[in-house]
PDB file of N, CA and C in Angstrom:
ATOM      1  N   UNK A1034      48.709-199.641-152.044  1.00  0.00           N
ATOM      2  CA  UNK A1034      48.002-200.701-153.037  1.00  0.00           C
ATOM      3  C   UNK A1034      47.121-201.609-152.108  1.00  0.00           C
ATOM      4  N   UNK A1035      47.718-202.027-151.069  1.00  0.00           N
ATOM      5  CA  UNK A1035      47.012-203.107-150.135  1.00  0.00           C
ATOM      6  C   UNK A1035      45.693-202.437-149.567  1.00  0.00           C
ATOM      7  N   UNK A1036      45.974-201.203-149.204  1.00  0.00           N
ATOM      8  CA  UNK A1036      44.864-200.455-148.661  1.00  0.00           C
ATOM      9  C   UNK A1036      43.788-200.031-149.744  1.00  0.00           C
ATOM     10  N   UNK A1037      44.128-199.947-151.104  1.00  0.00           N
ATOM     11  CA  UNK A1037      43.126-199.708-151.995  1.00  0.00           C
ATOM     12  C   UNK A1037      42.435-201.017-152.249  1.00  0.00           C
ATOM     13  N   UNK A1038      42.991-202.140-152.135  1.00  0.00           N
ATOM     14  CA  UNK A1038      42.302-203.456-152.394  1.00  0.00           C
ATOM     15  C   UNK A1038      41.521-203.656-151.334  1.00  0.00           C
ATOM     16  N   UNK A1039      41.786-203.344-150.128  1.00  0.00           N
ATOM     17  CA  UNK A1039      40.888-203.686-148.855  1.00  0.00           C
ATOM     18  C   UNK A1039      39.711-202.582-148.853  1.00  0.00           C
ATOM     19  N   UNK A1040      39.905-201.478-149.507  1.00  0.00           N
ATOM     20  CA  UNK A1040      38.827-200.223-149.585  1.00  0.00           C
ATOM     21  C   UNK A1040      37.870-200.897-150.662  1.00  0.00           C
ATOM     22  N   UNK A1041      38.383-201.347-151.669  1.00  0.00           N
ATOM     23  CA  UNK A1041      37.462-201.983-152.695  1.00  0.00           C
ATOM     24  C   UNK A1041      36.646-203.175-152.222  1.00  0.00           C
ATOM     25  N   UNK A1042      37.221-204.097-151.467  1.00  0.00           N
ATOM     26  CA  UNK A1042      36.700-205.149-150.992  1.00  0.00           C
ATOM     27  C   UNK A1042      35.495-204.637-149.968  1.00  0.00           C
ATOM     28  N   UNK A1043      35.573-203.697-149.140  1.00  0.00           N
ATOM     29  CA  UNK A1043      34.680-203.326-148.324  1.00  0.00           C
ATOM     30  C   UNK A1043      33.681-202.633-149.056  1.00  0.00           C
ATOM     31  N   UNK A1044      34.018-201.705-150.049  1.00  0.00           N
ATOM     32  CA  UNK A1044      32.917-201.218-150.906  1.00  0.00           C
ATOM     33  C   UNK A1044      31.835-202.148-151.515  1.00  0.00           C
ATOM     34  N   UNK A1045      32.502-203.132-152.197  1.00  0.00           N
ATOM     35  CA  UNK A1045      31.971-204.056-152.879  1.00  0.00           C
ATOM     36  C   UNK A1045      30.995-204.888-152.133  1.00  0.00           C
ATOM     37  N   UNK A1046      31.572-205.284-150.733  1.00  0.00           N
ATOM     38  CA  UNK A1046      30.693-206.025-149.718  1.00  0.00           C
ATOM     39  C   UNK A1046      29.518-205.307-149.343  1.00  0.00           C
ATOM     40  N   UNK A1047      29.442-203.875-149.445  1.00  0.00           N
ATOM     41  CA  UNK A1047      28.590-202.943-148.897  1.00  0.00           C
ATOM     42  C   UNK A1047      27.621-202.910-150.103  1.00  0.00           C
ATOM     43  N   UNK A1048      28.037-202.702-151.273  1.00  0.00           N
ATOM     44  CA  UNK A1048      27.254-202.252-152.439  1.00  0.00           C
ATOM     45  C   UNK A1048      26.670-203.564-153.107  1.00  0.00           C
ATOM     46  N   UNK A1049      27.095-204.775-153.059  1.00  0.00           N
ATOM     47  CA  UNK A1049      26.523-205.806-153.735  1.00  0.00           C
ATOM     48  C   UNK A1049      25.109-206.182-153.141  1.00  0.00           C
ATOM     49  N   UNK A1050      24.900-206.148-151.881  1.00  0.00           N
ATOM     50  CA  UNK A1050      23.531-206.488-151.392  1.00  0.00           C
ATOM     51  C   UNK A1050      22.483-205.327-151.994  1.00  0.00           C
ATOM     52  N   UNK A1051      22.929-204.107-151.806  1.00  0.00           N
ATOM     53  CA  UNK A1051      22.175-202.866-152.299  1.00  0.00           C
ATOM     54  C   UNK A1051      21.814-203.104-153.728  1.00  0.00           C
ATOM     55  N   UNK A1052      22.731-203.556-154.527  1.00  0.00           N
ATOM     56  CA  UNK A1052      22.594-203.508-155.987  1.00  0.00           C
ATOM     57  C   UNK A1052      21.770-204.572-156.330  1.00  0.00           C
ATOM     58  N   UNK A1053      21.951-205.824-155.623  1.00  0.00           N
ATOM     59  CA  UNK A1053      20.898-207.017-155.773  1.00  0.00           C
ATOM     60  C   UNK A1053      19.446-206.674-155.274  1.00  0.00           C
ATOM     61  N   UNK A1054      19.326-205.774-154.406  1.00  0.00           N
ATOM     62  CA  UNK A1054      18.054-205.316-153.989  1.00  0.00           C
ATOM     63  C   UNK A1054      17.346-204.671-154.974  1.00  0.00           C
ATOM     64  N   UNK A1055      17.838-204.061-155.993  1.00  0.00           N
ATOM     65  CA  UNK A1055      17.280-203.308-156.936  1.00  0.00           C
ATOM     66  C   UNK A1055      16.286-204.038-157.686  1.00  0.00           C
ATOM     67  N   UNK A1056      16.625-205.275-157.900  1.00  0.00           N
ATOM     68  CA  UNK A1056      15.824-206.252-158.729  1.00  0.00           C
ATOM     69  C   UNK A1056      14.687-206.600-158.036  1.00  0.00           C
ATOM     70  N   UNK A1057      14.673-206.595-156.588  1.00  0.00           N
ATOM     71  CA  UNK A1057      13.438-206.778-155.879  1.00  0.00           C
ATOM     72  C   UNK A1057      12.275-205.878-155.865  1.00  0.00           C
ATOM     73  N   UNK A1058      11.116-206.265-155.767  1.00  0.00           N
ATOM     74  CA  UNK A1058       9.996-205.335-155.854  1.00  0.00           C
ATOM     75  C   UNK A1058      10.169-204.227-154.689  1.00  0.00           C
ATOM     76  N   UNK A1059       9.635-203.087-155.000  1.00  0.00           N
ATOM     77  CA  UNK A1059       9.732-202.228-153.976  1.00  0.00           C
ATOM     78  C   UNK A1059       8.810-202.348-152.820  1.00  0.00           C
ATOM     79  N   UNK A1060       7.549-202.751-153.269  1.00  0.00           N
ATOM     80  CA  UNK A1060       6.502-202.925-152.346  1.00  0.00           C
ATOM     81  C   UNK A1060       6.286-204.459-152.195  1.00  0.00           C
ATOM     82  N   UNK A1061       6.565-205.051-151.036  1.00  0.00           N
ATOM     83  CA  UNK A1061       6.530-206.275-150.875  1.00  0.00           C
ATOM     84  C   UNK A1061       5.363-206.698-150.011  1.00  0.00           C
ATOM     85  N   UNK A1062       4.280-206.007-150.250  1.00  0.00           N
ATOM     86  CA  UNK A1062       3.135-206.055-149.463  1.00  0.00           C
ATOM     87  C   UNK A1062       1.813-206.660-150.153  1.00  0.00           C
ATOM     88  N   UNK A1063       2.175-207.588-151.034  1.00  0.00           N
ATOM     89  CA  UNK A1063       1.048-208.156-151.896  1.00  0.00           C
ATOM     90  C   UNK A1063       0.786-209.521-151.319  1.00  0.00           C
ATOM     91  N   UNK A1064      -0.382-209.938-151.219  1.00  0.00           N
ATOM     92  CA  UNK A1064      -0.543-211.468-151.030  1.00  0.00           C
ATOM     93  C   UNK A1064      -0.699-212.284-152.283  1.00  0.00           C
ATOM     94  N   UNK A1065      -0.977-213.469-152.329  1.00  0.00           N
ATOM     95  CA  UNK A1065      -0.828-214.043-153.581  1.00  0.00           C
ATOM     96  C   UNK A1065      -2.207-213.704-154.444  1.00  0.00           C
ATOM     97  N   UNK A1066      -3.113-213.146-153.830  1.00  0.00           N
ATOM     98  CA  UNK A1066      -4.268-212.689-154.535  1.00  0.00           C
ATOM     99  C   UNK A1066      -4.210-211.186-155.207  1.00  0.00           C
ATOM    100  N   UNK A1067      -2.884-210.688-154.827  1.00  0.00           N
ATOM    101  CA  UNK A1067      -2.699-209.289-155.388  1.00  0.00           C
ATOM    102  C   UNK A1067      -3.270-208.315-154.646  1.00  0.00           C
ATOM    103  N   UNK A1068      -3.767-208.501-153.452  1.00  0.00           N
ATOM    104  CA  UNK A1068      -4.344-207.416-152.646  1.00  0.00           C
ATOM    105  C   UNK A1068      -3.294-207.131-151.649  1.00  0.00           C
ATOM    106  N   UNK A1069      -3.283-205.695-151.169  1.00  0.00           N
ATOM    107  CA  UNK A1069      -2.324-205.324-150.234  1.00  0.00           C
ATOM    108  C   UNK A1069      -2.516-205.969-148.809  1.00  0.00           C
ATOM    109  N   UNK A1070      -1.516-206.477-148.170  1.00  0.00           N
ATOM    110  CA  UNK A1070      -1.554-207.069-146.935  1.00  0.00           C
ATOM    111  C   UNK A1070      -1.823-205.890-145.816  1.00  0.00           C
ATOM    112  N   UNK A1071      -2.955-205.636-145.450  1.00  0.00           N
ATOM    113  CA  UNK A1071      -3.171-204.630-144.565  1.00  0.00           C
ATOM    114  C   UNK A1071      -3.121-205.265-143.160  1.00  0.00           C
ATOM    115  N   UNK A1072      -2.476-204.333-142.230  1.00  0.00           N
ATOM    116  CA  UNK A1072      -2.778-204.952-140.643  1.00  0.00           C
ATOM    117  C   UNK A1072      -4.164-204.713-140.270  1.00  0.00           C
ATOM    118  N   UNK A1073      -4.266-205.411-139.252  1.00  0.00           N
ATOM    119  CA  UNK A1073      -5.817-205.146-138.472  1.00  0.00           C
ATOM    120  C   UNK A1073      -5.948-203.700-138.176  1.00  0.00           C
ATOM    121  N   UNK A1074      -4.861-202.962-137.766  1.00  0.00           N
ATOM    122  CA  UNK A1074      -5.159-201.651-137.363  1.00  0.00           C
ATOM    123  C   UNK A1074      -5.295-200.645-138.721  1.00  0.00           C
ATOM    124  N   UNK A1075      -4.498-201.100-139.803  1.00  0.00           N
ATOM    125  CA  UNK A1075      -4.764-200.314-140.879  1.00  0.00           C
ATOM    126  C   UNK A1075      -6.116-200.563-141.478  1.00  0.00           C
ATOM    127  N   UNK A1076      -6.792-201.774-141.447  1.00  0.00           N
ATOM    128  CA  UNK A1076      -7.937-202.073-141.816  1.00  0.00           C
ATOM    129  C   UNK A1076      -9.023-201.110-141.015  1.00  0.00           C
ATOM    130  N   UNK A1077      -8.716-201.188-139.739  1.00  0.00           N
ATOM    131  CA  UNK A1077      -9.566-200.315-138.793  1.00  0.00           C
ATOM    132  C   UNK A1077      -9.612-198.944-139.360  1.00  0.00           C
ATOM    133  N   UNK A1078      -8.504-198.336-139.446  1.00  0.00           N
ATOM    134  CA  UNK A1078      -8.195-196.922-139.814  1.00  0.00           C
ATOM    135  C   UNK A1078      -8.988-196.770-141.381  1.00  0.00           C
ATOM    136  N   UNK A1079      -8.820-197.572-142.170  1.00  0.00           N
ATOM    137  CA  UNK A1079      -9.399-197.437-143.652  1.00  0.00           C
ATOM    138  C   UNK A1079     -11.022-197.361-143.363  1.00  0.00           C
ATOM    139  N   UNK A1080     -11.479-198.132-142.472  1.00  0.00           N
ATOM    140  CA  UNK A1080     -13.055-198.296-142.296  1.00  0.00           C
ATOM    141  C   UNK A1080     -13.308-196.976-141.847  1.00  0.00           C
ATOM    142  N   UNK A1081     -12.620-196.426-140.701  1.00  0.00           N
ATOM    143  CA  UNK A1081     -13.086-195.183-140.182  1.00  0.00           C
ATOM    144  C   UNK A1081     -12.854-193.968-141.133  1.00  0.00           C
ATOM    145  N   UNK A1082     -11.923-194.041-142.164  1.00  0.00           N
ATOM    146  CA  UNK A1082     -11.649-193.095-143.159  1.00  0.00           C
ATOM    147  C   UNK A1082     -12.906-193.293-144.090  1.00  0.00           C
ATOM    148  N   UNK A1083     -13.483-194.379-144.460  1.00  0.00           N
ATOM    149  CA  UNK A1083     -14.542-194.621-145.329  1.00  0.00           C
ATOM    150  C   UNK A1083     -15.844-193.967-144.658  1.00  0.00           C
ATOM    151  N   UNK A1084     -15.764-193.995-143.384  1.00  0.00           N
ATOM    152  CA  UNK A1084     -16.862-193.565-142.653  1.00  0.00           C
ATOM    153  C   UNK A1084     -16.917-191.861-142.528  1.00  0.00           C
ATOM    154  N   UNK A1085     -15.889-191.306-142.998  1.00  0.00           N
ATOM    155  CA  UNK A1085     -15.539-189.913-143.009  1.00  0.00           C
ATOM    156  C   UNK A1085     -14.972-189.362-141.706  1.00  0.00           C
ATOM    157  N   UNK A1086     -14.395-190.181-140.878  1.00  0.00           N
ATOM    158  CA  UNK A1086     -13.753-189.853-139.696  1.00  0.00           C
ATOM    159  C   UNK A1086     -12.525-188.904-139.794  1.00  0.00           C
ATOM    160  N   UNK A1087     -12.287-188.025-139.144  1.00  0.00           N
ATOM    161  CA  UNK A1087     -11.288-187.171-139.197  1.00  0.00           C
ATOM    162  C   UNK A1087      -9.949-187.770-138.204  1.00  0.00           C
ATOM    163  N   UNK A1088      -8.679-187.411-138.420  1.00  0.00           N
ATOM    164  CA  UNK A1088      -7.732-188.055-137.618  1.00  0.00           C
ATOM    165  C   UNK A1088      -7.940-187.952-136.135  1.00  0.00           C
ATOM    166  N   UNK A1089      -8.497-186.767-135.536  1.00  0.00           N
ATOM    167  CA  UNK A1089      -8.667-186.558-134.197  1.00  0.00           C
ATOM    168  C   UNK A1089      -9.847-187.688-133.897  1.00  0.00           C
ATOM    169  N   UNK A1090     -10.779-187.911-134.567  1.00  0.00           N
ATOM    170  CA  UNK A1090     -11.976-188.812-134.290  1.00  0.00           C
ATOM    171  C   UNK A1090     -11.450-190.078-134.263  1.00  0.00           C
ATOM    172  N   UNK A1091     -10.399-190.445-135.158  1.00  0.00           N
ATOM    173  CA  UNK A1091      -9.734-191.791-135.289  1.00  0.00           C
ATOM    174  C   UNK A1091      -9.020-192.069-134.012  1.00  0.00           C
ATOM    175  N   UNK A1092      -8.176-190.912-133.625  1.00  0.00           N
ATOM    176  CA  UNK A1092      -7.324-191.353-132.573  1.00  0.00           C
ATOM    177  C   UNK A1092      -8.228-191.473-131.299  1.00  0.00           C
ATOM    178  N   UNK A1093      -9.144-190.787-131.089  1.00  0.00           N
ATOM    179  CA  UNK A1093      -9.975-190.932-129.817  1.00  0.00           C
ATOM    180  C   UNK A1093     -10.876-192.364-129.920  1.00  0.00           C
ATOM    181  N   UNK A1094     -11.311-192.677-131.029  1.00  0.00           N
ATOM    182  CA  UNK A1094     -12.043-193.883-131.343  1.00  0.00           C
ATOM    183  C   UNK A1094     -11.195-195.195-131.059  1.00  0.00           C
ATOM    184  N   UNK A1095      -9.864-195.106-131.345  1.00  0.00           N
ATOM    185  CA  UNK A1095      -9.014-196.222-131.279  1.00  0.00           C
ATOM    186  C   UNK A1095      -8.022-196.054-130.064  1.00  0.00           C
ATOM    187  N   UNK A1096      -8.094-195.033-129.447  1.00  0.00           N
ATOM    188  CA  UNK A1096      -7.459-194.672-128.202  1.00  0.00           C
ATOM    189  C   UNK A1096      -5.983-194.842-128.453  1.00  0.00           C
ATOM    190  N   UNK A1097      -5.365-194.046-129.566  1.00  0.00           N
ATOM    191  CA  UNK A1097      -4.005-194.050-129.956  1.00  0.00           C
ATOM    192  C   UNK A1097      -3.778-192.550-130.118  1.00  0.00           C
ATOM    193  N   UNK A1098      -2.544-192.145-130.193  1.00  0.00           N
ATOM    194  CA  UNK A1098      -2.199-190.860-130.417  1.00  0.00           C
ATOM    195  C   UNK A1098      -2.301-190.443-131.921  1.00  0.00           C
ATOM    196  N   UNK A1099      -2.431-188.965-132.066  1.00  0.00           N
ATOM    197  CA  UNK A1099      -2.537-188.540-133.390  1.00  0.00           C
ATOM    198  C   UNK A1099      -1.349-188.833-134.293  1.00  0.00           C
ATOM    199  N   UNK A1100      -0.198-189.075-133.683  1.00  0.00           N
ATOM    200  CA  UNK A1100       1.154-189.253-134.356  1.00  0.00           C
ATOM    201  C   UNK A1100       0.969-190.906-134.927  1.00  0.00           C
ATOM    202  N   UNK A1101       0.399-191.726-133.926  1.00  0.00           N
ATOM    203  CA  UNK A1101       0.208-192.974-134.302  1.00  0.00           C
ATOM    204  C   UNK A1101      -0.705-193.321-135.606  1.00  0.00           C
ATOM    205  N   UNK A1102      -1.755-192.311-135.605  1.00  0.00           N
ATOM    206  CA  UNK A1102      -2.758-192.483-136.639  1.00  0.00           C
ATOM    207  C   UNK A1102      -2.108-191.953-137.942  1.00  0.00           C
ATOM    208  N   UNK A1103      -1.261-190.960-137.840  1.00  0.00           N
ATOM    209  CA  UNK A1103      -0.625-190.540-139.163  1.00  0.00           C
ATOM    210  C   UNK A1103       0.381-191.634-139.636  1.00  0.00           C
ATOM    211  N   UNK A1104       1.104-192.260-138.765  1.00  0.00           N
ATOM    212  CA  UNK A1104       1.989-193.373-139.117  1.00  0.00           C
ATOM    213  C   UNK A1104       1.334-194.442-139.627  1.00  0.00           C
ATOM    214  N   UNK A1105       0.108-194.938-139.303  1.00  0.00           N
ATOM    215  CA  UNK A1105      -0.703-196.020-139.756  1.00  0.00           C
ATOM    216  C   UNK A1105      -1.162-195.482-141.120  1.00  0.00           C
ATOM    217  N   UNK A1106      -1.670-194.296-141.297  1.00  0.00           N
ATOM    218  CA  UNK A1106      -2.102-193.705-142.434  1.00  0.00           C
ATOM    219  C   UNK A1106      -1.004-193.583-143.587  1.00  0.00           C
ATOM    220  N   UNK A1107       0.130-193.226-143.129  1.00  0.00           N
ATOM    221  CA  UNK A1107       1.319-193.299-144.205  1.00  0.00           C
ATOM    222  C   UNK A1107       1.603-194.662-144.755  1.00  0.00           C
ATOM    223  N   UNK A1108       1.542-195.591-143.760  1.00  0.00           N
ATOM    224  CA  UNK A1108       1.663-197.026-144.209  1.00  0.00           C
ATOM    225  C   UNK A1108       0.531-197.515-145.058  1.00  0.00           C
ATOM    226  N   UNK A1109      -0.657-197.164-144.723  1.00  0.00           N
ATOM    227  CA  UNK A1109      -1.866-197.630-145.438  1.00  0.00           C
ATOM    228  C   UNK A1109      -1.749-197.020-146.887  1.00  0.00           C
ATOM    229  N   UNK A1110      -1.465-195.784-147.000  1.00  0.00           N
ATOM    230  CA  UNK A1110      -1.370-195.050-148.201  1.00  0.00           C
ATOM    231  C   UNK A1110      -0.344-195.897-149.097  1.00  0.00           C
ATOM    232  N   UNK A1111       0.785-196.010-148.643  1.00  0.00           N
ATOM    233  CA  UNK A1111       1.912-196.624-149.278  1.00  0.00           C
ATOM    234  C   UNK A1111       1.499-198.028-149.869  1.00  0.00           C
ATOM    235  N   UNK A1112       0.703-198.751-148.890  1.00  0.00           N
ATOM    236  CA  UNK A1112       0.505-200.198-149.371  1.00  0.00           C
ATOM    237  C   UNK A1112      -0.547-200.070-150.381  1.00  0.00           C
ATOM    238  N   UNK A1113      -1.399-199.144-150.510  1.00  0.00           N
ATOM    239  CA  UNK A1113      -2.611-198.942-151.455  1.00  0.00           C
ATOM    240  C   UNK A1113      -2.078-198.178-152.675  1.00  0.00           C
ATOM    241  N   UNK A1114      -0.919-197.643-152.427  1.00  0.00           N
ATOM    242  CA  UNK A1114      -0.363-196.966-153.493  1.00  0.00           C
ATOM    243  C   UNK A1114      -1.231-195.805-153.939  1.00  0.00           C
ATOM    244  N   UNK A1115      -1.630-195.009-152.903  1.00  0.00           N
ATOM    245  CA  UNK A1115      -2.439-193.850-152.918  1.00  0.00           C
ATOM    246  C   UNK A1115      -1.815-192.710-152.326  1.00  0.00           C
ATOM    247  N   UNK A1116      -2.434-191.301-152.469  1.00  0.00           N
ATOM    248  CA  UNK A1116      -1.791-190.202-151.677  1.00  0.00           C
ATOM    249  C   UNK A1116      -2.993-189.464-151.050  1.00  0.00           C
ATOM    250  N   UNK A1117      -4.059-189.852-150.989  1.00  0.00           N
ATOM    251  CA  UNK A1117      -5.201-189.279-150.374  1.00  0.00           C
ATOM    252  C   UNK A1117      -6.257-190.199-149.759  1.00  0.00           C
ATOM    253  N   UNK A1118      -7.037-189.659-148.801  1.00  0.00           N
ATOM    254  CA  UNK A1118      -8.253-190.436-148.354  1.00  0.00           C
ATOM    255  C   UNK A1118      -9.187-190.863-149.269  1.00  0.00           C
ATOM    256  N   UNK A1119      -9.338-190.024-150.260  1.00  0.00           N
ATOM    257  CA  UNK A1119     -10.344-190.222-151.243  1.00  0.00           C
ATOM    258  C   UNK A1119      -9.957-191.421-152.241  1.00  0.00           C
ATOM    259  N   UNK A1120      -8.717-191.361-152.580  1.00  0.00           N
ATOM    260  CA  UNK A1120      -8.015-192.451-153.220  1.00  0.00           C
ATOM    261  C   UNK A1120      -7.960-193.692-152.582  1.00  0.00           C
ATOM    262  N   UNK A1121      -7.786-193.624-151.288  1.00  0.00           N
ATOM    263  CA  UNK A1121      -7.739-194.951-150.453  1.00  0.00           C
ATOM    264  C   UNK A1121      -9.146-195.486-150.355  1.00  0.00           C
ATOM    265  N   UNK A1122     -10.177-194.632-150.318  1.00  0.00           N
ATOM    266  CA  UNK A1122     -11.581-195.203-150.215  1.00  0.00           C
ATOM    267  C   UNK A1122     -11.854-195.783-151.698  1.00  0.00           C
ATOM    268  N   UNK A1123     -11.480-195.091-152.790  1.00  0.00           N
ATOM    269  CA  UNK A1123     -11.784-195.695-153.951  1.00  0.00           C
ATOM    270  C   UNK A1123     -11.043-196.940-154.374  1.00  0.00           C
ATOM    271  N   UNK A1124      -9.679-196.975-153.778  1.00  0.00           N
ATOM    272  CA  UNK A1124      -8.917-198.212-154.039  1.00  0.00           C
ATOM    273  C   UNK A1124      -9.601-199.385-153.199  1.00  0.00           C
ATOM    274  N   UNK A1125     -10.055-199.073-151.959  1.00  0.00           N
ATOM    275  CA  UNK A1125     -10.883-200.023-151.215  1.00  0.00           C
ATOM    276  C   UNK A1125     -12.079-200.561-151.900  1.00  0.00           C
ATOM    277  N   UNK A1126     -12.765-199.473-152.643  1.00  0.00           N
ATOM    278  CA  UNK A1126     -13.914-200.091-153.319  1.00  0.00           C
ATOM    279  C   UNK A1126     -13.383-201.051-154.462  1.00  0.00           C
ATOM    280  N   UNK A1127     -12.501-200.608-155.062  1.00  0.00           N
ATOM    281  CA  UNK A1127     -11.946-201.491-156.164  1.00  0.00           C
ATOM    282  C   UNK A1127     -11.573-202.794-155.787  1.00  0.00           C
ATOM    283  N   UNK A1128     -10.946-202.918-154.591  1.00  0.00           N
ATOM    284  CA  UNK A1128     -10.337-204.235-154.150  1.00  0.00           C
ATOM    285  C   UNK A1128     -11.146-204.990-153.233  1.00  0.00           C
ATOM    286  N   UNK A1129     -12.101-204.257-152.848  1.00  0.00           N
ATOM    287  CA  UNK A1129     -13.198-204.842-151.606  1.00  0.00           C
ATOM    288  C   UNK A1129     -12.348-205.205-150.479  1.00  0.00           C
ATOM    289  N   UNK A1130     -11.468-204.556-149.905  1.00  0.00           N
ATOM    290  CA  UNK A1130     -10.599-204.943-148.917  1.00  0.00           C
ATOM    291  C   UNK A1130     -11.210-205.146-147.665  1.00  0.00           C
ATOM    292  N   UNK A1131     -12.393-204.227-147.364  1.00  0.00           N
ATOM    293  CA  UNK A1131     -13.126-204.398-146.199  1.00  0.00           C
ATOM    294  C   UNK A1131     -14.357-205.156-146.119  1.00  0.00           C
ATOM    295  N   UNK A1132     -14.725-205.683-147.260  1.00  0.00           N
ATOM    296  CA  UNK A1132     -15.939-206.675-147.475  1.00  0.00           C
ATOM    297  C   UNK A1132     -17.105-206.059-147.506  1.00  0.00           C
TER     298      UNK A1132
END
């Protein structure tokens, strides 16, 4: 009985913050103006994507690894809520992120 109570207490302590986080926004990358909060590197990559640069060209241009380019693109796509380069460019044009 005592071990069951302690197990329940541990489970409750573990689950409570998880359940409370369900009410939180999934994507907390919005500034007060409603635009995604892109890092400087993500902005650079978005600009190079808009110029038609392939990943290999981006990694050479920015002197970073191909895996780092992919990582930044994954984050960029997530923040823009898109799944492709074309959608990212269209979203940029809609939001005028690069000015």
